[in-house]
Each structure stands twice: as structure tokens, then as C-alpha cells.
Tab-separated table of C-alpha atoms in Angstrom:
chain	number	residue	atom	x	y	z
A	1	MET	CA	-40.626	29.895	22.051
A	2	SER	CA	-37.412	30.113	20.060
A	3	GLU	CA	-34.267	29.059	20.950
A	4	PRO	CA	-31.863	31.957	22.507
A	5	LEU	CA	-29.095	33.159	20.083
A	6	SER	CA	-26.603	32.602	22.672
A	7	ALA	CA	-27.387	29.170	23.110
A	8	ARG	CA	-26.497	28.674	19.748
A	9	ILE	CA	-22.923	27.413	18.394
A	10	VAL	CA	-21.946	29.141	15.116
A	11	GLY	CA	-18.659	27.952	13.189
A	12	PRO	CA	-17.094	27.420	9.985
A	13	SER	CA	-18.227	23.908	7.913
A	14	PRO	CA	-17.623	20.839	8.456
A	15	HIS	CA	-21.023	20.273	10.246
A	16	ILE	CA	-21.158	16.690	10.035
A	17	THR	CA	-18.635	14.760	12.421
A	18	SER	CA	-17.768	11.632	13.031
A	19	LYS	CA	-16.496	10.062	16.518
A	20	GLU	CA	-13.435	8.474	14.766
A	21	THR	CA	-10.199	10.235	15.371
A	22	CYS	CA	-6.896	10.327	13.515
A	23	PRO	CA	-5.069	8.127	16.018
A	24	GLY	CA	-7.922	5.848	16.223
A	25	ILE	CA	-8.185	5.390	12.432
A	26	MET	CA	-4.183	4.764	12.661
A	27	LEU	CA	-4.509	2.464	15.425
A	28	TRP	CA	-6.903	0.352	13.771
A	29	VAL	CA	-4.403	0.285	10.843
A	30	VAL	CA	-1.713	-0.756	12.496
A	31	ALA	CA	-3.693	-3.623	14.336
A	32	ALA	CA	-4.826	-4.857	11.051
A	33	LEU	CA	-1.038	-4.845	10.161
A	34	VAL	CA	0.392	-6.755	12.931
A	35	PRO	CA	-0.597	-10.056	12.396
A	36	SER	CA	0.929	-9.868	9.366
A	37	ALA	CA	3.951	-8.053	10.651
A	38	LEU	CA	4.669	-10.408	13.519
A	39	TRP	CA	4.598	-13.790	10.767
A	40	ALA	CA	6.813	-11.959	8.433
A	41	ILE	CA	9.102	-11.753	11.947
A	42	VAL	CA	8.555	-15.559	12.969
A	43	THR	CA	9.282	-16.960	9.594
A	44	MET	CA	11.537	-14.492	8.555
A	45	GLY	CA	13.826	-13.423	12.093
A	46	LEU	CA	15.887	-11.012	13.116
A	47	VAL	CA	16.363	-9.364	9.831
A	48	ALA	CA	12.704	-8.582	9.377
A	49	LEU	CA	12.475	-7.282	12.861
A	50	GLN	CA	15.635	-4.989	11.787
A	51	LEU	CA	13.852	-3.785	8.919
A	52	PHE	CA	10.655	-2.773	10.767
A	53	ALA	CA	12.842	-0.874	13.482
A	54	VAL	CA	14.713	0.928	10.921
A	55	THR	CA	11.896	2.246	9.086
A	56	ILE	CA	9.555	2.917	12.022
A	57	GLY	CA	12.309	4.400	14.027
A	58	VAL	CA	13.469	6.995	11.377
A	59	SER	CA	10.064	7.922	10.255
A	60	LEU	CA	9.412	9.345	13.608
A	61	VAL	CA	12.338	10.963	13.983
A	62	THR	CA	12.330	12.733	10.829
A	63	GLU	CA	8.789	13.767	11.435
A	64	ALA	CA	10.375	14.990	15.089
A	65	LEU	CA	12.864	16.988	13.761
A	66	TRP	CA	11.174	18.758	11.413
A	67	ASN	CA	8.401	20.149	13.309
A	68	ARG	CA	10.917	20.784	16.098
A	69	ILE	CA	13.257	22.625	12.507
A	70	ALA	CA	9.934	24.152	11.342
A	71	ARG	CA	8.796	25.085	15.230
A	72	LYS	CA	5.132	23.408	14.646
A	73	PRO	CA	3.931	21.688	17.116
A	74	GLN	CA	4.741	17.688	17.409
A	75	THR	CA	2.622	15.338	15.992
A	76	LEU	CA	3.740	11.821	16.797
A	77	LEU	CA	0.721	10.968	18.641
A	78	ASP	CA	-1.410	11.360	15.572
A	79	GLY	CA	-0.098	7.827	14.607
A	80	SER	CA	0.828	8.628	10.835
A	81	ALA	CA	4.046	8.383	10.893
A	82	LEU	CA	4.223	5.127	12.610
A	83	VAL	CA	1.790	3.935	10.129
A	84	THR	CA	4.252	5.117	7.083
A	85	GLY	CA	7.099	3.264	8.618
A	86	LEU	CA	5.264	0.132	9.192
A	87	LEU	CA	3.552	-0.213	5.615
A	88	LEU	CA	7.000	1.164	4.065
A	89	ALA	CA	8.876	-1.960	5.799
A	90	MET	CA	6.248	-4.031	4.935
A	91	SER	CA	6.689	-2.898	1.397
A	92	LEU	CA	10.557	-3.646	1.615
A	93	PRO	CA	12.122	-7.207	0.876
A	94	PRO	CA	13.773	-8.117	4.184
A	95	ARG	CA	17.326	-8.232	2.935
A	96	THR	CA	17.117	-4.586	2.260
A	97	PRO	CA	20.243	-2.943	3.812
A	98	TRP	CA	20.025	-0.692	6.942
A	99	TRP	CA	21.261	2.124	5.531
A	100	MET	CA	18.527	2.400	2.474
A	101	ALA	CA	15.776	1.394	4.581
A	102	ALA	CA	16.686	4.468	6.682
A	103	ALA	CA	17.050	6.706	3.333
A	104	ALA	CA	13.823	4.818	1.995
A	105	ALA	CA	11.650	6.469	5.376
A	106	LEU	CA	13.463	9.706	5.616
A	107	VAL	CA	12.372	10.706	1.614
A	108	ALA	CA	8.609	9.208	2.724
A	109	ILE	CA	8.428	11.460	5.659
A	110	GLY	CA	10.344	14.474	4.401
A	111	LEU	CA	9.100	14.556	0.491
A	112	GLY	CA	6.413	12.323	0.799
A	113	LYS	CA	4.418	14.397	3.402
A	114	MET	CA	5.941	16.931	5.666
A	115	ILE	CA	7.533	19.043	2.332
A	116	PHE	CA	3.545	19.428	1.432
A	117	GLY	CA	2.727	20.539	5.028
A	118	GLY	CA	2.014	17.185	7.131
A	119	LEU	CA	-0.714	14.874	7.147
A	120	GLY	CA	-3.331	15.777	5.403
A	121	HIS	CA	-1.423	17.464	2.486
A	122	ASN	CA	0.671	15.182	0.782
A	123	LEU	CA	-0.496	14.188	-2.939
A	124	PHE	CA	1.100	10.792	-2.854
A	125	ASN	CA	1.145	8.044	-0.585
A	126	PRO	CA	4.443	8.736	1.845
A	127	ALA	CA	5.307	5.413	2.218
A	128	LEU	CA	5.212	4.334	-1.575
A	129	VAL	CA	7.367	7.418	-2.107
A	130	GLY	CA	9.885	6.185	0.202
A	131	ARG	CA	9.854	2.710	-1.747
A	132	ALA	CA	9.753	4.264	-5.464
A	133	PHE	CA	13.005	6.199	-4.256
A	134	VAL	CA	14.924	3.424	-3.457
A	135	THR	CA	13.379	1.096	-6.399
A	136	LEU	CA	14.513	3.818	-9.064
A	137	SER	CA	17.977	4.638	-7.129
A	138	TRP	CA	19.341	1.153	-6.234
A	139	ALA	CA	17.682	-1.011	-7.859
A	140	GLY	CA	21.005	-2.860	-8.423
A	141	VAL	CA	21.708	-3.450	-4.449
A	142	LEU	CA	17.739	-4.598	-4.387
A	143	ALA	CA	18.168	-7.246	-7.051
A	144	THR	CA	20.886	-8.693	-5.450
A	145	ALA	CA	20.456	-11.130	-2.813
A	146	PRO	CA	23.162	-12.013	-0.449
A	147	GLU	CA	22.180	-15.760	1.209
A	148	ARG	CA	20.462	-15.721	4.318
A	149	GLY	CA	18.844	-18.818	6.695
A	150	TRP	CA	15.987	-18.357	6.029
A	151	PHE	CA	16.273	-17.484	2.287
A	152	ARG	CA	17.359	-21.059	1.475
A	153	ALA	CA	14.581	-22.568	2.654
A	154	LEU	CA	12.191	-21.738	0.159
A	155	PRO	CA	9.852	-24.661	-1.064
A	156	ASP	CA	9.992	-25.662	-4.709
A	157	VAL	CA	8.515	-23.438	-7.022
A	158	THR	CA	8.657	-25.546	-10.714
A	159	ALA	CA	8.103	-29.087	-11.510
A	160	GLU	CA	11.335	-29.858	-11.826
A	161	GLY	CA	12.070	-28.840	-8.389
A	162	TYR	CA	14.485	-26.115	-7.623
A	163	ASP	CA	16.775	-26.646	-4.491
A	164	ALA	CA	16.680	-23.021	-3.770
A	165	ILE	CA	16.274	-19.735	-5.446
A	166	SER	CA	18.796	-17.216	-4.909
A	167	GLY	CA	16.815	-13.925	-5.309
A	168	ALA	CA	13.914	-14.055	-8.110
A	169	THR	CA	10.180	-14.298	-6.612
A	170	ARG	CA	7.439	-16.151	-8.221
A	171	LEU	CA	6.523	-13.347	-9.947
A	172	ALA	CA	9.592	-12.566	-11.341
A	173	VAL	CA	9.812	-16.160	-12.228
A	174	ALA	CA	6.705	-16.173	-13.884
A	175	ALA	CA	7.513	-13.356	-16.199
A	176	ALA	CA	10.428	-14.351	-17.223
A	177	ASP	CA	9.168	-17.537	-18.336
A	178	ARG	CA	6.220	-15.844	-20.042
A	179	ALA	CA	8.982	-13.097	-21.576
A	180	ALA	CA	11.011	-16.197	-23.074
A	181	SER	CA	8.508	-18.622	-24.227
A	182	GLY	CA	4.818	-16.998	-23.572
A	183	ALA	CA	4.119	-20.050	-21.060
A	184	TYR	CA	4.657	-20.647	-17.616
A	185	GLY	CA	7.775	-23.192	-16.645
A	186	PHE	CA	5.827	-24.169	-13.438
A	187	ASP	CA	2.276	-24.753	-11.870
A	188	LEU	CA	1.279	-21.411	-10.904
A	189	ALA	CA	-2.117	-22.899	-9.724
A	190	ALA	CA	0.230	-25.323	-6.998
A	191	GLN	CA	1.465	-21.617	-5.566
A	192	TYR	CA	-1.746	-20.455	-4.279
A	193	GLN	CA	-0.938	-22.149	-0.782
A	194	PRO	CA	2.545	-20.619	0.200
A	195	LEU	CA	1.070	-17.577	-1.177
A	196	LEU	CA	-1.635	-17.211	1.019
A	197	LEU	CA	0.093	-18.871	4.291
A	198	LYS	CA	3.745	-19.121	4.222
A	199	ASN	CA	5.697	-16.734	1.161
A	200	LEU	CA	9.117	-16.230	1.761
A	201	GLU	CA	9.978	-14.336	-1.386
A	202	GLY	CA	9.181	-10.973	-1.970
A	203	SER	CA	8.431	-8.331	0.713
A	204	LEU	CA	7.716	-8.266	4.049
A	205	GLY	CA	4.261	-7.319	3.369
A	206	GLU	CA	3.853	-10.572	0.850
A	207	VAL	CA	4.537	-13.272	3.603
A	208	SER	CA	0.740	-14.107	3.859
A	209	ALA	CA	-2.074	-12.999	1.687
A	210	VAL	CA	-4.892	-14.553	4.161
A	211	LEU	CA	-3.503	-12.216	7.041
A	212	LEU	CA	-3.666	-9.195	4.477
A	213	ILE	CA	-6.958	-10.027	3.480
A	214	LEU	CA	-8.304	-10.368	7.321
A	215	GLY	CA	-6.922	-7.482	8.353
A	216	GLY	CA	-8.138	-5.443	5.266
A	217	LEU	CA	-11.903	-6.776	5.850
A	218	VAL	CA	-11.596	-5.777	9.414
A	219	LEU	CA	-10.685	-2.163	8.393
A	220	ILE	CA	-13.893	-2.712	6.107
A	221	VAL	CA	-16.147	-3.589	8.583
A	222	ARG	CA	-15.064	-1.384	10.766
A	223	GLY	CA	-15.920	1.812	8.475
A	224	ILE	CA	-12.096	2.668	8.293
A	225	ILE	CA	-11.561	1.919	4.512
A	226	ASP	CA	-14.256	1.498	1.555
A	227	TRP	CA	-14.720	-1.503	-0.128
A	228	ARG	CA	-14.802	0.408	-3.100
A	229	ILE	CA	-11.017	0.835	-3.515
A	230	PRO	CA	-9.785	-2.595	-2.642
A	231	ALA	CA	-12.805	-4.113	-4.486
A	232	GLY	CA	-11.828	-2.091	-7.727
A	233	TYR	CA	-8.274	-2.732	-7.456
A	234	ILE	CA	-8.678	-6.474	-6.739
A	235	GLY	CA	-11.257	-7.224	-9.465
A	236	THR	CA	-9.786	-5.243	-12.185
A	237	MET	CA	-6.628	-7.034	-11.512
A	238	ALA	CA	-8.180	-10.267	-11.780
A	239	LEU	CA	-10.183	-9.649	-14.736
A	240	ALA	CA	-6.993	-7.839	-16.450
A	241	SER	CA	-4.819	-11.425	-15.738
A	242	TRP	CA	-7.629	-13.406	-17.490
A	243	ALA	CA	-7.869	-11.278	-20.647
A	244	PHE	CA	-3.857	-11.513	-20.761
A	245	GLY	CA	-4.199	-15.340	-20.784
A	246	SER	CA	-2.600	-15.776	-17.314
A	247	ASP	CA	-3.792	-17.271	-13.447
A	248	PRO	CA	-5.871	-14.820	-12.301
A	249	VAL	CA	-5.960	-16.195	-8.605
A	250	PHE	CA	-2.329	-16.490	-8.705
A	251	HIS	CA	-1.677	-12.618	-9.887
A	252	ILE	CA	-3.661	-11.506	-7.243
A	253	LEU	CA	-2.238	-13.153	-4.617
A	254	ALA	CA	1.598	-12.853	-6.108
A	255	GLY	CA	3.588	-9.385	-5.517
A	256	GLY	CA	2.361	-6.307	-3.659
A	257	VAL	CA	-1.498	-6.707	-4.660
A	258	MET	CA	-2.781	-7.807	-1.588
A	259	LEU	CA	-1.009	-5.102	0.406
A	260	GLY	CA	-1.393	-2.478	-1.878
A	261	ALA	CA	-5.516	-2.824	-2.442
A	262	PHE	CA	-6.037	-2.622	1.452
A	263	PHE	CA	-3.344	-0.661	2.923
A	264	MET	CA	-1.859	1.659	0.250
A	265	ALA	CA	-4.412	2.785	-2.203
A	266	THR	CA	-7.051	3.581	0.605
A	267	ASP	CA	-4.800	6.231	1.861
A	268	TYR	CA	-7.292	8.944	2.663
A	269	VAL	CA	-5.405	11.946	1.723
A	270	SER	CA	-4.259	10.740	-1.589
A	271	SER	CA	-7.107	8.805	-2.930
A	272	PRO	CA	-10.543	10.469	-4.086
A	273	MET	CA	-13.223	11.308	-1.769
A	274	SER	CA	-16.593	10.737	-3.714
A	275	LYS	CA	-17.765	6.780	-4.032
A	276	THR	CA	-17.994	6.946	-7.425
A	277	GLY	CA	-14.331	8.010	-7.388
A	278	ARG	CA	-13.333	5.727	-5.257
A	279	LEU	CA	-14.523	2.877	-7.252
A	280	VAL	CA	-13.192	4.274	-10.524
A	281	TYR	CA	-9.443	4.755	-8.633
A	282	GLY	CA	-9.316	1.010	-7.661
A	283	VAL	CA	-10.372	0.406	-11.062
A	284	GLY	CA	-7.313	2.267	-12.463
A	285	CYS	CA	-4.931	1.057	-9.553
A	286	GLY	CA	-5.733	-2.581	-10.882
A	287	LEU	CA	-5.846	-1.836	-14.458
A	288	PHE	CA	-2.148	0.368	-14.155
A	289	ASN	CA	-0.791	-2.775	-12.068
A	290	ALA	CA	-1.517	-5.066	-14.761
A	291	LEU	CA	-0.708	-3.424	-17.604
A	292	GLY	CA	2.637	-2.666	-15.625
A	293	ARG	CA	3.129	-6.637	-15.130
A	294	PHE	CA	2.198	-8.089	-18.426
A	295	ILE	CA	3.601	-5.295	-20.458
A	296	GLY	CA	6.341	-3.230	-18.615
A	297	PRO	CA	9.636	-3.973	-17.637
A	298	MET	CA	8.693	-4.665	-14.017
A	299	PRO	CA	6.706	-7.363	-12.917
A	300	GLU	CA	6.124	-6.013	-9.540
A	301	SER	CA	4.247	-2.700	-10.812
A	302	THR	CA	2.512	-1.707	-7.666
A	303	THR	CA	3.825	1.107	-5.925
A	304	PHE	CA	4.117	3.360	-9.589
A	305	ALA	CA	0.344	2.190	-10.384
A	306	ILE	CA	-0.833	3.254	-7.237
A	307	LEU	CA	1.476	6.489	-7.212
A	308	PHE	CA	0.338	6.696	-10.866
A	309	MET	CA	-3.598	6.866	-9.460
A	310	ASN	CA	-2.790	9.269	-6.603
A	311	GLY	CA	-1.708	12.265	-8.753
A	312	LEU	CA	-5.400	11.406	-10.944
A	313	ALA	CA	-7.522	11.115	-7.551
A	314	PRO	CA	-7.915	15.118	-8.083
A	315	LEU	CA	-9.256	14.932	-11.341
A	316	ILE	CA	-11.231	12.083	-10.347
A	317	ASP	CA	-12.425	13.798	-7.755
A	318	ARG	CA	-13.509	17.055	-10.186
A	319	VAL	CA	-15.091	14.144	-12.642
A	320	THR	CA	-16.994	12.151	-10.243
A	321	ARG	CA	-17.954	15.121	-8.088
A	322	PRO	CA	-21.604	14.304	-6.723
A	323	ARG	CA	-24.609	16.527	-7.279
A	324	THR	CA	-25.364	19.188	-4.640
A	325	PHE	CA	-28.241	18.271	-2.799
A	326	GLY	CA	-31.353	20.454	-3.992
A	327	TRP	CA	-29.480	22.157	-6.738
A	328	VAL	CA	-31.449	22.376	-10.162
A	329	LYS	CA	-29.491	22.869	-13.455
A	330	SER	CA	-30.174	26.379	-15.082
A	331	ASN	CA	-31.452	26.354	-18.825
A	332	ASP	CA	-29.669	29.857	-19.624
């Protein structure tokens, strides 16, 4: 006996759904980032806590005000503004002035997401849009490092032994050495341990590569992110570093590679949808990150490498679009 028509549910696609919800996915991302964020606060103190408070607070307020002015339903509970504020803080140096962090959050939410129509419509990763905005607008301010208590406690990075570093990160020191003499003035392998466990240079998200890797693996195992993007990104970065005659391990641990590969490049909206496309996209992120680091003027090029590949994601999807099931190419 056939099923009565009234018992059937008729509706538009998609017809395949998942138990995962947007707030649930965002909470998993936040949970994966929390250990690294807490470690940054513990090791760097109130300056890190202040940065988190400003970027998260301004991100939430900006989205709420935008929705109110546009007379749209509030979307704060989907968790995306919280993730954007958290990632934005982790992409900034702890010494970033509060007003600059606030401007970055305002641009990230306003111009990076809401102006496109909100979550699901943005072409670029919102947090990286905010990071790129302050990098290009106030590069001189970011490069100036006022002395802080935690900053004076940096370990030696050279064979001769510096007492302290007044602004340059390990990555910047390596880039300067390479540009000046084609060689490095310090042992790159000796930097593995601080980069993995306690790195007080660079951005908040660079404080411990181990915590970022563990958080990223949790998201992969949980099915929140696709392993193809971080694998393609980190693998290509390592191979390119080796091809340029440098230490691959140092270059995947230093800078924002780990944060970018696991948490930035994997943004659902701004990355390709096909499996092949995600691998191509990850390889592209790693390749352009390496080219920017070894050939470009900025040793830390993670932000612009991912933003560039965000722009290519629709084209990658078109080229790598899987064949429709049951479809046969016409011979006409």
C-alpha cells in the first residue's frame, strides 16, 4: 500500500541535513581555542586579557547595532561574532593599542561580514579583514613595541645571547638575517621548544603551537573542519621552506601558520566546498604564505595569503566541482 500524499513532506533543497548547528560548531571552535587563549593570558597578563575583551566586546556590539539599525533579527546567539572577536585578538600582538583593536573589530564585523549580508554571505574571513585593515593603516604603530613586564622576559634567540628583544619576533630576526647575508645568525632548531610551548613574541595566537595543534586536531576528529585544508597548508609551507633552503619545522611553527591553517583558512563560508577544492585551497595558502615570507617584504604573510585564497575560493569550486551522480557527458 502506497504512502498517502498527506504524510509526505515536500520542500526545497537541501534534503541532506546534519545534526550539527551553527551555534554548536562555533562553540566547538571556541572550545578548541580556549586553552591557547588562557595560556596567552597566563603568560602575558592583563595586556592579553584587555585585548580579548576589546575585540570580542566591539565585535558583539557592532553586530548587534548593525542588526538593530537594519531592522534584522539579532544573530549574536549563532556565535560567529564571538569567534571573530576571539580570532581577531589572537591575530594581533598583545601590545596593540585598545583603539586599534576596536577599529579592527569594527571593520571585521561591519565591512568583513555584515555589509555582505551577514554570516554565510561574506567572501573573506572577517577576522583577517580586520587584521589586514590595521596592518595596512597603522603598520608603524604595530611595529613600535613599548616595553612591558612580560616582554622583557623573552629568552635569548641568538648564539651570542641577547638580553632582551625590543620588538622583532624570531621570524623577523630570521628574515633580516636572511636578507642581509643569506644565512641565519642564530640556531633555528633551538627555537622549536619556545615556539611549541611558550612564545612571548608575535601575536597572542602564537604563544604555543602545541595548544593550537591539539585544538585543531580536536576539530578534525569531531568533523568540524576538513583535514585537507590544514594538511595542504602546512605541508606546502614545509616543502616550500625546504625548497628555499631554510628549516621547514621552524617556519611552520613561527608566525601565524598554525593559527591560520587550523582556524582561519578553514572558515566554512570563505573556503571551497568540494574536497578536492579544499586541498587545492590549502596548498595555495601555504604556497603564497611561503612566497610572501621568503620573497615578499613581510615575513609574516599569513593574513594576506589566506585572504588572497579566499578570493579564489569561488573559482576553485567551479574548477573542482564534482560530477553529478548519474550524469553522462554528451557526445554531441
